[in-house]
Amino acid sequence: MAKRVYLFSEGTKDDSDLLGGKGANLCEMTGLGLPVPFGFIITTRTCREYFQAGNKLPTLLEQEYRVALDLVEGKMGARFGDPENPLLFSVRSGAPVSMPGMMNTILNLGLNDEITEGLAQKTGNPRFAWDSYRRFIQMFANVVLDVEGGLFEKELEQFKKTRGKVHDVDMQADDWRELVQRYKRLVDLPEDPFLQLKLAVEAVFRSWHTPRAIVYREMNNIDESLGTAVNVQAMVFGNFGDSSGSGVAFTRNPATGDRQFFGEYLPNAAGEDVVAGIRTPLPLSALEQQLPAVYQQLFDTQALLETHYRDMQDIEFTVQDGVFYMLQTRSGKRTGRASIKIAVDMVREGMITEPQALMRVSPEHVEAFLHPMIDPSAKRDIVASGLPASPGGATGQIVFSAEEAEQEHTAGHSVILVRRETTPEDIHGMKVAAGVLTELGGMTSHAAVVARGMGVCAITGCGSLTIDCDAGHVSTDDGVVLKRGDTITLDGTSGEVMLGDIGKIEASSSDDFQILLGWADKHRRLRVRANAETPEDAAKARELGAEGIGLCRTEHMFFDAERIVIMRAMILAENDEERCTYLSQLQQFQHDDMLELFKIMDGLPVTIRLLDPPLHEFLPQSSDDINALSERIGKPARQIHEIVENLSEINPMLGFRGCRLAVVFPEINEMQVKAIISAASDAIALGYRPLPEIMIPLVVNVREIRLITRIIDKCIHETARARAVSIPYKIGTMMETPRATLGADRLAPEVEFMSFGTNDLTQMTYGFSRDDAGKFIPKYLKEKLIDLDPFVSLDQRAVGRLMKIAISESKSKKQGIKYGICGEHGGDPRSIQFCHDIGLDYVSCSPFRIPIARIAAAQANVDGNQTY
Ligand code: PEP
Ligand code: MG
């Protein structure tokens, strides 16, 4: 039979799986010789046993903890249940993973009328004794007997009123004693301390299943089956009088990371009073003045703990009658800014290594550093929530079109662009918007991909909204109606839409961050490239550390107002000659853009994907837009209507797109290749070192690659011959259809690189349309039909398996192929870890995710023994 009960002298900090985080740290502090009130821990395994037995404590458990309890009594010099010399306990939960405040606690356990009298005599402080008892009744009734706390609050308020007392401090011993009798009439309280203890242990186990604990575990992906330990610890009292008190402190500033001991102290108060915030605590300097020896002990203890744990600690302490006690230590929660500063400082101070520092910084920390974030302490009036498509916080007034966005922006207003979905025509509005909110679309929809690329906050798939752009209002399921011009705030990190202007914490940058990124580069194997096509995005990407471009979606280069007209004219061309005229105009734009990219990415690879999206995405949809185009290019509106109709598809993401376009319209690819190669040769002439990698999208078989490679080779040789230059280039393929991955051995001989387009690969593996998935993914997540959105975090089981097959089978045919990923997963830390593990050479992600990817790639590579 496994041991179920451990004394604080029997464990260490490494036992948190068995003893819970709190218990393991109490053991560690006991081992360090710190003044920890003694106690014992009932293991998490016992909690699981309790649940398995249908909420029944193991028969022998009581015997086991009674042995431990005897030893605690010996150590504390007092006895549980003895009115002459009473020992009281706190009974607290403690899970293997920190779940602050989510489960239950009972303090002052072991009191009844007789023992309270005894406590009053022993301490000479009856007021304290009866106050302790009434606190115990309240907590016990609430946690064990499920009685609403409000019932007691009401009784207390009434009592105070009848006695003419205003504050708790006005209550005398007799007042508390009488209140206790009233409380006892409200509930059936067990008098026997041992029964109290048994019921409390059970209640703490049960509190693993309180709704708030379940929600917290869901939100933080904590395993439901872990269970909680129970910490039974001798009570010490901070509310014993003026030379008593309680406090919490951090060994460094948790907001800024500054090396500055920092905390709060509340004289004559129990620990729960500090947490509940009933009075305003004082700075620690107050303790230093009042009880200098105690302060010195606290100061020395925090220094010792930080050195021992090699991390910033969050500690709780109590002073009872001038004697100092430690009640808790744990790694302190901190802001993104603080986490980076502390990690870097601790390496400088010789406390941790560079790899350990890297493991201390979570992706959320980096995100909070790069984008303005909603202040976590601000009140939120949430009216809807959708998918957290692009992180950060943004406030602005509602606009319903890209044009309005531009106008209001020019007039100096911050705007939130609200659309049912976005299309390439909305780009100019998205560019100036503080945030984008759409009713439809998933995490890889147009709005999500484009906003992320621009670093603009976005929420997509907000299905509870009904947006009427023409009428200029949007309504929520709960009947809230928002109009044009109303102010809203988006939290692109959580997906929440809120009314009004909610406070934010601004993004920042620091030398420490650059130092940390430098270490990440030193300790990673995976290369990090950017998904970027505009010069601005490419420059931003390079500034953030991109080692090339892993995906240039050439179609994005034609969204500009002037260019889209030519693009449309090209698509609407009635014969090859007409098409070629427009193509040659497009070629010039394409050339100019490419030249810019080659200059910015001098000496680094630039992967250019040939045109991919279905052509109808470029065409106007509304009659007004069609009429305007008709006027611009001199084609009858009726004819344009007809072509738009012909090209429209029910499910465009599986239709006439990708290399299928090149098969039917090879001249489009020819134009693109000519533009790329002439730009590369111009770049060489200007002294740059372009490294173009031409990528073929949506391939399903090797014949497509051969056909398009012939087109590419022919164009390249013609251009290169005409210009008498030799251009280093590579040809590769996207791997984004299941058939391509399963036939990778056949594709291998024809390509030099393979880039996994996991947006499409996920879509096709699941059969979830990426543009429509936003409608049902939230429900899938809620119902636990899936654990994570597969468009956010790579599905390792099936999509990942296809990737692994593709790599191993292509390698068996040809060595030296470079493998990358350019789907949105390339910026997701969990997916990056997987990409590292399966041996990819690089990940490619939107510019603003590059720092996160650099750190995640390093974390994947360094020894994973550390935790955040
Ligand atoms: C992909 O499918 O993963 C990809 C990168 O291409 P796009 O998102 O442009 O379809
Ligand atoms: Mg794709």
mmCIF file of N, CA and C and ligand atoms in Angstrom, residues 551 553 609 612 657 734 736 757-760 770 822-823, ligand 1:
data_model
loop_
_atom_site.group_PDB
_atom_site.id
_atom_site.type_symbol
_atom_site.label_atom_id
_atom_site.label_comp_id
_atom_site.label_asym_id
_atom_site.label_seq_id
_atom_site.Cartn_x
_atom_site.Cartn_y
_atom_site.Cartn_z
ATOM 1 N N LEU A 551 7.430 32.466 -47.161
ATOM 2 C CA LEU A 551 6.215 32.478 -47.998
ATOM 3 C C LEU A 551 5.905 33.907 -48.392
ATOM 4 N N ARG A 553 3.177 35.492 -50.516
ATOM 5 C CA ARG A 553 1.925 35.185 -51.219
ATOM 6 C C ARG A 553 1.760 36.247 -52.305
ATOM 7 N N ARG A 609 5.780 32.269 -53.787
ATOM 8 C CA ARG A 609 4.797 31.301 -54.240
ATOM 9 C C ARG A 609 4.081 31.842 -55.465
ATOM 10 N N ASP A 612 -1.884 31.742 -56.210
ATOM 11 C CA ASP A 612 -2.602 30.629 -55.589
ATOM 12 C C ASP A 612 -4.120 30.767 -55.531
ATOM 13 N N ARG A 657 -7.765 26.788 -58.214
ATOM 14 C CA ARG A 657 -6.761 27.638 -57.576
ATOM 15 C C ARG A 657 -5.428 26.893 -57.568
ATOM 16 N N MET A 734 4.825 23.507 -52.375
ATOM 17 C CA MET A 734 4.043 23.495 -51.148
ATOM 18 C C MET A 734 3.611 22.053 -50.927
ATOM 19 N N GLU A 736 0.582 20.721 -49.263
ATOM 20 C CA GLU A 736 -0.648 21.150 -48.583
ATOM 21 C C GLU A 736 -1.869 20.343 -48.981
ATOM 22 N N GLY A 757 2.201 23.580 -46.200
ATOM 23 C CA GLY A 757 1.145 24.592 -46.075
ATOM 24 C C GLY A 757 0.073 23.992 -45.197
ATOM 25 N N THR A 758 0.276 24.120 -43.894
ATOM 26 C CA THR A 758 -0.584 23.371 -42.975
ATOM 27 C C THR A 758 -1.976 23.977 -42.820
ATOM 28 N N ASN A 759 -2.186 25.182 -43.384
ATOM 29 C CA ASN A 759 -3.560 25.702 -43.351
ATOM 30 C C ASN A 759 -4.428 24.831 -44.256
ATOM 31 N N ASP A 760 -3.963 24.667 -45.474
ATOM 32 C CA ASP A 760 -4.737 23.837 -46.395
ATOM 33 C C ASP A 760 -4.661 22.359 -46.022
ATOM 34 N N ARG A 770 -11.662 26.114 -44.138
ATOM 35 C CA ARG A 770 -10.998 27.083 -43.257
ATOM 36 C C ARG A 770 -11.758 28.393 -43.136
ATOM 37 N N CYS A 822 4.908 26.800 -43.650
ATOM 38 C CA CYS A 822 4.533 28.206 -43.813
ATOM 39 C C CYS A 822 3.058 28.439 -43.508
ATOM 40 N N GLY A 823 2.360 27.398 -43.022
ATOM 41 C CA GLY A 823 1.000 27.617 -42.531
ATOM 42 C C GLY A 823 1.073 28.437 -41.252
HETATM 43 C C1 PEP B 1 -1.251 27.027 -46.262
HETATM 44 O O1 PEP B 1 -2.167 26.499 -46.876
HETATM 45 O O2 PEP B 1 -0.826 26.601 -45.186
HETATM 46 C C2 PEP B 1 -0.595 28.232 -46.791
HETATM 47 C C3 PEP B 1 0.451 28.756 -46.202
HETATM 48 O O3 PEP B 1 -1.172 28.821 -47.862
HETATM 49 P P1 PEP B 1 -2.439 29.802 -47.781
HETATM 50 O O4 PEP B 1 -2.739 30.034 -46.353
HETATM 51 O O5 PEP B 1 -2.063 31.026 -48.504
HETATM 52 O O6 PEP B 1 -3.451 28.979 -48.483
#
